[in-house]
Short mmCIF file of C-alpha atoms and ligand atoms in Angstrom, two decimals:
data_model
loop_
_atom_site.label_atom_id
_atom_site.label_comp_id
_atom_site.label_asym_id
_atom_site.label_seq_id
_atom_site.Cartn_x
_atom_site.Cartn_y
_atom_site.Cartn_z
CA UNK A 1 -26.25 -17.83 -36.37
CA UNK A 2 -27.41 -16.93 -40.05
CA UNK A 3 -30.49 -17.69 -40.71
CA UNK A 4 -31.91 -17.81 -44.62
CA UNK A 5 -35.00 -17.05 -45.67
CA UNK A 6 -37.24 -20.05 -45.90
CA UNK A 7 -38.34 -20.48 -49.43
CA UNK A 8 -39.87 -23.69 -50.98
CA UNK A 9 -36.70 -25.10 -51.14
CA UNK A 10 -36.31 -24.50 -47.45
CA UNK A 11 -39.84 -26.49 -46.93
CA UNK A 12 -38.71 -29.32 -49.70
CA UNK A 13 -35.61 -29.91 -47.76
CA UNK A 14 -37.16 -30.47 -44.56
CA UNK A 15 -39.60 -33.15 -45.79
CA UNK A 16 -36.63 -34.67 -47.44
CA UNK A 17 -34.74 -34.35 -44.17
CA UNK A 18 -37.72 -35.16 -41.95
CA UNK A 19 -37.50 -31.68 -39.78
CA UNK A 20 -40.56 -30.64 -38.94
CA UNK A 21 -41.93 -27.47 -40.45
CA UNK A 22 -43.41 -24.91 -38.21
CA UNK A 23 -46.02 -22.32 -39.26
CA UNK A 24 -48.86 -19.76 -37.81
CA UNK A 25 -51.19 -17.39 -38.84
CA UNK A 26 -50.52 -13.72 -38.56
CA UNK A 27 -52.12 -10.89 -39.66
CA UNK A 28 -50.12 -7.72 -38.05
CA UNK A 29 -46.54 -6.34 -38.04
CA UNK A 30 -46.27 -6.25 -34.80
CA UNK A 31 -47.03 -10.11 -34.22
CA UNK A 32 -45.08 -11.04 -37.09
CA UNK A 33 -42.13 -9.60 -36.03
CA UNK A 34 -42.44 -11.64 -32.81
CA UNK A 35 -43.28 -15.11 -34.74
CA UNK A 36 -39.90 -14.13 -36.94
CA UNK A 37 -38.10 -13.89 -33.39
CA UNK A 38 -39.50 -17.51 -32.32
CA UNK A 39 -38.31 -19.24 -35.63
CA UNK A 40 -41.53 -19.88 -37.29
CA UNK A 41 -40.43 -21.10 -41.07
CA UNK A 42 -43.78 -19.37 -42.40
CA UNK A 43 -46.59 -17.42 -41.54
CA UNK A 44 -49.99 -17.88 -42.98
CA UNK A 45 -51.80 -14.55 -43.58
CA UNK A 46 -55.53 -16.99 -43.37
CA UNK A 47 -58.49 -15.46 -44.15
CA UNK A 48 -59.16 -16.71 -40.94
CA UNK A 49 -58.86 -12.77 -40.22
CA UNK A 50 -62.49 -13.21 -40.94
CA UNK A 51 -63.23 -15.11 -37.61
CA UNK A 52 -60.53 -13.44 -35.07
CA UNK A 53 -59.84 -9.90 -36.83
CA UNK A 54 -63.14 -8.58 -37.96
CA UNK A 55 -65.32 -10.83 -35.77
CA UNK A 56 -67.38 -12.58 -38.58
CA UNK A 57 -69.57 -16.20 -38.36
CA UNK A 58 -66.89 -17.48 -41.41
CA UNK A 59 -64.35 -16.46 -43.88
CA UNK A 60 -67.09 -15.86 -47.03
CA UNK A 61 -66.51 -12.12 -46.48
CA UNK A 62 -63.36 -11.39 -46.84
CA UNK A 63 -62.02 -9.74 -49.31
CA UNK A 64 -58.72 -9.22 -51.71
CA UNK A 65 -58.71 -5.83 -50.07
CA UNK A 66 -58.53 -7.20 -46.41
CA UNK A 67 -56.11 -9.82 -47.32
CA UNK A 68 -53.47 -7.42 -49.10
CA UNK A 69 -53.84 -4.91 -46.17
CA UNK A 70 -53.49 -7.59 -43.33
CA UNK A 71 -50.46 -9.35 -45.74
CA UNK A 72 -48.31 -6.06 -46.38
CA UNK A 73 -48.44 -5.66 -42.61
CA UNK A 74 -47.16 -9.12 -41.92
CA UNK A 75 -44.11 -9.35 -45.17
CA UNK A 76 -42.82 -5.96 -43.81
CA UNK A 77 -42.07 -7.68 -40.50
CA UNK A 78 -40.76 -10.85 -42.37
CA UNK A 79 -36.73 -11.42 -43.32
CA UNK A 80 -36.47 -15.02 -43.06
CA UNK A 81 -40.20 -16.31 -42.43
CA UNK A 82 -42.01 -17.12 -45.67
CA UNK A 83 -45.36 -15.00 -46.05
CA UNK A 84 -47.86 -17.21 -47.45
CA UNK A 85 -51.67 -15.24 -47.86
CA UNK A 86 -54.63 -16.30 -48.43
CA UNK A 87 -56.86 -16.36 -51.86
CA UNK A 88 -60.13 -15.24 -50.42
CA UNK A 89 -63.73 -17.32 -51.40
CA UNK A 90 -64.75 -16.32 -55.01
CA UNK A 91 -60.97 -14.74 -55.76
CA UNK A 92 -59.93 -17.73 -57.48
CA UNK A 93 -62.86 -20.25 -58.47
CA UNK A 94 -64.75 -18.34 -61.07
CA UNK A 95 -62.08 -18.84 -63.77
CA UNK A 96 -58.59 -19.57 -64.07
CA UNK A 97 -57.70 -15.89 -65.24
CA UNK A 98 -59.44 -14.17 -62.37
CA UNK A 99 -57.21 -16.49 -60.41
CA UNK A 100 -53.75 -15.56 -61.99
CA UNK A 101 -54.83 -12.37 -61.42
CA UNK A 102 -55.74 -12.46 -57.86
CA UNK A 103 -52.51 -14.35 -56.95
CA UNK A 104 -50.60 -12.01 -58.84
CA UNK A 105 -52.15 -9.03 -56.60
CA UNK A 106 -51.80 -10.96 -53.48
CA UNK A 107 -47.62 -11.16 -54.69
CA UNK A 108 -47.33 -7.67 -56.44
CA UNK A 109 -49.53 -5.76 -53.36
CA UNK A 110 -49.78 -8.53 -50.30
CA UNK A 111 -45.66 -9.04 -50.82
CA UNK A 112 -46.37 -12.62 -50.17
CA UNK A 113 -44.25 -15.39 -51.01
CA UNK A 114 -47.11 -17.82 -51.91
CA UNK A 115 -50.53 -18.00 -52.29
CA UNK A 116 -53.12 -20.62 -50.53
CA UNK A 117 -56.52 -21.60 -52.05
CA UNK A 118 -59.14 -24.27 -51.16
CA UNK A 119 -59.60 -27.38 -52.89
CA UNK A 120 -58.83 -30.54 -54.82
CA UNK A 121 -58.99 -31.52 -58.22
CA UNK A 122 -61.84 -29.03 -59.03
CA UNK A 123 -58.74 -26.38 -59.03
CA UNK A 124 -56.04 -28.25 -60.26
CA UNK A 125 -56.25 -25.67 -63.38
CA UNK A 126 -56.33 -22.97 -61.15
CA UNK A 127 -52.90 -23.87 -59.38
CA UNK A 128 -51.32 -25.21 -62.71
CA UNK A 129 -51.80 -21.56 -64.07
CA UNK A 130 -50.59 -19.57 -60.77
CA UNK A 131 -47.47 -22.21 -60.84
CA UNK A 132 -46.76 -21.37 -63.99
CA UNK A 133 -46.69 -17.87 -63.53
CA UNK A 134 -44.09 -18.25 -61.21
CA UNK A 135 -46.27 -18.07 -58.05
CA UNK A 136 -45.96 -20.94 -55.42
CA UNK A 137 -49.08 -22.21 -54.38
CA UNK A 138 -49.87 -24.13 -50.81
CA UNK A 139 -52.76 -26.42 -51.30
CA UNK A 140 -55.78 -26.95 -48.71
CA UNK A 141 -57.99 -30.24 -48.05
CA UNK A 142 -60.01 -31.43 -45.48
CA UNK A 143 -62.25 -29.22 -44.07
CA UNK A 144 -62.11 -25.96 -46.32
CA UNK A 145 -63.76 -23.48 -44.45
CA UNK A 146 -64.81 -21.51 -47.76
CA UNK A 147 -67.20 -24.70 -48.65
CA UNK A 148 -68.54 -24.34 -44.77
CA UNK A 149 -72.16 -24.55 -46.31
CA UNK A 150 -71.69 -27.11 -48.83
CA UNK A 151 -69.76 -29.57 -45.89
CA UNK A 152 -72.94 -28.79 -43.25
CA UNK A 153 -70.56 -27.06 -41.15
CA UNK A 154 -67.36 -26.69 -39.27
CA UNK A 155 -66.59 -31.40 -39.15
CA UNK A 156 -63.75 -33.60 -39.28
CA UNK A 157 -63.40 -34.55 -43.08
CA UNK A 158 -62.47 -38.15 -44.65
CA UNK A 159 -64.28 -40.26 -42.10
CA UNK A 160 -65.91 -42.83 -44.94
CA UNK A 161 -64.09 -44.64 -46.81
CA UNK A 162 -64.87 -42.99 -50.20
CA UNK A 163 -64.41 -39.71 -48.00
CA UNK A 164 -60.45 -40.97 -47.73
CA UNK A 165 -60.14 -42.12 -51.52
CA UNK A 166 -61.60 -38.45 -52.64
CA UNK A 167 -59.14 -36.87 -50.18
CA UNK A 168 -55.98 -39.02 -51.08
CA UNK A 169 -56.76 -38.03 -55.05
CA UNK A 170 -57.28 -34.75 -54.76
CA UNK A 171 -54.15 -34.70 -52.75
CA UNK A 172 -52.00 -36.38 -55.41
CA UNK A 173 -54.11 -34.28 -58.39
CA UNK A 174 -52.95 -30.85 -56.21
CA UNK A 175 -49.07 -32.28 -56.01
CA UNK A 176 -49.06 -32.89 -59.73
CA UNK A 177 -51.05 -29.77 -60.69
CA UNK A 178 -47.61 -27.87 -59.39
CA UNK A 179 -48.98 -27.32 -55.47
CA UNK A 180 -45.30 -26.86 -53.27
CA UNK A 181 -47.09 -27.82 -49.90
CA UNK A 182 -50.11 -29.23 -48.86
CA UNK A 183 -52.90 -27.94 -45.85
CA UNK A 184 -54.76 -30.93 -44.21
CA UNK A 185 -57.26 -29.38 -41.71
CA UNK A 186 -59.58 -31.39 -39.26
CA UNK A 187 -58.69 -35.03 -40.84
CA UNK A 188 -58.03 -38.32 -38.98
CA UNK A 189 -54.39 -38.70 -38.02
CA UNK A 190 -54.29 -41.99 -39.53
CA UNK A 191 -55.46 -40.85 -42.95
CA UNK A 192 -53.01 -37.38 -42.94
CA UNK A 193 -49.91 -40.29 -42.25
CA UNK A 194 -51.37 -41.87 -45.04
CA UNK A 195 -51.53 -39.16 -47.06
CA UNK A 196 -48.34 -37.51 -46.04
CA UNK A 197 -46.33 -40.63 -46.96
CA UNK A 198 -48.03 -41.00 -50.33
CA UNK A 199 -46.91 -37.35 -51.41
CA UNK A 200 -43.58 -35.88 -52.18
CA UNK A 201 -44.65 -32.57 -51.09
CA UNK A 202 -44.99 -31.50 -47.13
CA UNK A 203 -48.26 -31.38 -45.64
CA UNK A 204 -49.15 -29.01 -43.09
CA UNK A 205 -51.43 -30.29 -40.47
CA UNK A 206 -54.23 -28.27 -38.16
CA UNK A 207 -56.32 -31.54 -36.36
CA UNK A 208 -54.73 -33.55 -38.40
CA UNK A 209 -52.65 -34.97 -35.86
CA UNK A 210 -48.28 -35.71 -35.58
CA UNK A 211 -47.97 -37.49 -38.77
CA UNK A 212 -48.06 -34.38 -41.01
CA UNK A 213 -44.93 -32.48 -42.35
CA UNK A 214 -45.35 -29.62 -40.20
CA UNK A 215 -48.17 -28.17 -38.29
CA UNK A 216 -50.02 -24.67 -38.22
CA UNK A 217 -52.14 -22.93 -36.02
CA UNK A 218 -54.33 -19.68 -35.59
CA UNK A 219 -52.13 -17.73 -33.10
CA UNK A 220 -55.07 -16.43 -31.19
CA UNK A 221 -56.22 -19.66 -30.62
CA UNK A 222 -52.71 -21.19 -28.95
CA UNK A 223 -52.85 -18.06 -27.24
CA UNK A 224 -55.79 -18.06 -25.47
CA UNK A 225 -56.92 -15.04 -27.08
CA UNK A 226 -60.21 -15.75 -29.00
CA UNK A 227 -62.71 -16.84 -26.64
CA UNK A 228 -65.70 -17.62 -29.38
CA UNK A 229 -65.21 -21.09 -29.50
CA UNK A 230 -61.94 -23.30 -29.09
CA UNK A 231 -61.47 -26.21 -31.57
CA UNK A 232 -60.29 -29.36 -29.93
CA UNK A 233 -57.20 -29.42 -31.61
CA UNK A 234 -56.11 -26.04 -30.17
CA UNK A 235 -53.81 -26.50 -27.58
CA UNK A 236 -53.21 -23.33 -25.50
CA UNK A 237 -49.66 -22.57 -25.29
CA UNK A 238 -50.50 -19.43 -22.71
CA UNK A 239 -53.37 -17.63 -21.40
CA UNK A 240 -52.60 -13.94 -22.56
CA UNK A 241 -56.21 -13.43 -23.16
CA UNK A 242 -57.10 -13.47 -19.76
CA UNK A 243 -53.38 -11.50 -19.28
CA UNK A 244 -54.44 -8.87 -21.42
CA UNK A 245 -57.87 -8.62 -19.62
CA UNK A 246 -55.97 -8.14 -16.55
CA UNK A 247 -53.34 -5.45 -18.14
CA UNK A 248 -56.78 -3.64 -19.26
CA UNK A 249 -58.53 -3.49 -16.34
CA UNK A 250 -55.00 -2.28 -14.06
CA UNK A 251 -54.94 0.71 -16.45
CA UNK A 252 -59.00 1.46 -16.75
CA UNK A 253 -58.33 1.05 -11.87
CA UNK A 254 -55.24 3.63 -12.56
CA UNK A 255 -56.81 6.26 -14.57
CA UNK A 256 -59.88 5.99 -12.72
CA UNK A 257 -57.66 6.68 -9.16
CA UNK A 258 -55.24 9.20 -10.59
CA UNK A 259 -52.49 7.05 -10.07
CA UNK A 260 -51.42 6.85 -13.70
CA UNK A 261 -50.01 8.42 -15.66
CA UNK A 262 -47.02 9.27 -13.13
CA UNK A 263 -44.18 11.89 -13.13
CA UNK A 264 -41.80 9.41 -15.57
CA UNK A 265 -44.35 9.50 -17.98
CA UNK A 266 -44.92 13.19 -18.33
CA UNK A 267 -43.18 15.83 -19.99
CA UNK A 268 -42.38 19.06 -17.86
CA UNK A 269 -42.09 22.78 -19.22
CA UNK A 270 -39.98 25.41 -18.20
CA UNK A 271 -41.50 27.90 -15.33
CA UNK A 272 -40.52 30.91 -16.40
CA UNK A 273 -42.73 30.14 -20.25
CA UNK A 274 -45.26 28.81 -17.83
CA UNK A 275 -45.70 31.78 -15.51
CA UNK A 276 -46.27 34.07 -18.79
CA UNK A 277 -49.22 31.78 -20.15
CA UNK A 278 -51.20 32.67 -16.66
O1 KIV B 1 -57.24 -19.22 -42.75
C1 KIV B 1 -56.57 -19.96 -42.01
O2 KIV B 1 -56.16 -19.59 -40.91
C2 KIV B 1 -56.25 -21.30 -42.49
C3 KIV B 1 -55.62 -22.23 -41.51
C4 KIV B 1 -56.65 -22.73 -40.59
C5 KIV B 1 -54.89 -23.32 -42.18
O3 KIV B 1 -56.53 -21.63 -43.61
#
């Protein structure tokens, strides 16, 4: 079976069609190339990295610099899964030029495909301008874990009803500004169907329930490998955490008891060069 790259016409097709678009973050070769094996359409290089790469509180930190080394990693595993990376916080809000820029570096040194940034009609001219520089742009609303301090932390967004109204415009002000896909994070399922039906773009949903487009998720957390804290809408698909754990400790109980490493992993030398070293 041939399978094309997915591109934004890949993702526009499927809403049309009503398949359901499948993405993850990744943020290393080796895990990519795995994700590409499984089918994923796209891979989300998050600054999430922030949380279960370099172990920080939130993704404030991160910087252009982590998110083109972490990207490269993952596009070089890619073929047929679209790389989509992150704009880290204060890459793209200060002014619409710094933003061009940014998502330019993210393309020309990430190799991504697209960029993502944060927000609603506050950076409509930010993702007019990357559009129109010929870089797709994946939109993000709900909670926006960049604004963690101005939301009074981690909640489910669009509860009120002028909540919803804010949430439904800025998603049809990001469609128009040029955005090819839409991220609804930690929203009420009824409001994402809502919203998802309204737009002519996909929306990717994480706790935003079944109605969305497609759905993403932060592989370590459907892996049961980041133990920090689980959000409820991250189902574990295995337990390699607690695998891994296991793997570690067999090899820290072989070394310890001589046991490893064996004869089959260890390379022999001819006697007769031996006996001369003595
Ligand atoms: O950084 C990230 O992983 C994200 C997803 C949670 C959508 O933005």
């Amino acid at each position: 079976m041939i399978i094309l790259k997915n591109t934004v016409a890949t993702f526009a097709q499927m809403k049309a069609r009503g398949e359901k678009i499948s993405m993850l973050t990744c943020y290393d070769y080796s895990t990519a190339k795995l994700q590409e094996a499984a089918g994923v359409n796209a891979i989300l290089v998050g600054d999430s990295l922030g949380n279960v790469m370099l172990g920080l509180p939130d993704t404030l930190s991160v910087t252009m610099e982590d998110m083109i080394t972490y990207g490269r990693s993952v596009a070089r595993a890619c073929h047929n899964t679209m790389v989509v990376i992150d704009m880290p916080f204060m890459s793209y809000q200060v002014s619409v030029e710094q933003a061009v820029m940014n998502a330019g570096r993210l393309m020309k040194e990430g190799r991504a495909n697209a960029v993502k940034l944060e927000g609603g009609a506050a950076v409509c001219p930010q993702i007019k301008a990357i559009t129109s520089a010929g870089i797709p742009v994946v939109a993000h609303l709900g909670l926006t874990p960049q604004a963690v301090n101005a939301l009074g932390g981690n909640r489910v967004q669009g509860k009120s009803e002028a909540a919803a109204k804010r949430l439904i415009e800025d998603a049809l002000a990001v469609q128009e500004a040029g955005a090819f896909a839409l991220t609804l994070e930690c929203i009420p399922a009824p409001l994402a169907k809502l919203i998802t039906n309204k737009l002519d773009i996909p929306t990717i949903g994480i706790g935003a329930g079944a109605g969305c487009d497609g759905q993403i998720l932060v592989y370590q957390d459907m892996l049961g490998l980041f133990s920090d804290y689980t959000p409820k809408f991250a189902k574990h698909f295995a337990e390699l955490g607690q695998e891994m754990q296991n793997a570690f400790a067999a090899y820290v109980h072989e070394v310890q008891a001589g046991t490893f490493p064996a004869a089959e992993h260890t390379f022999n030398m001819n006697e007769d060069v031996m006996n001369k070293l003595y």
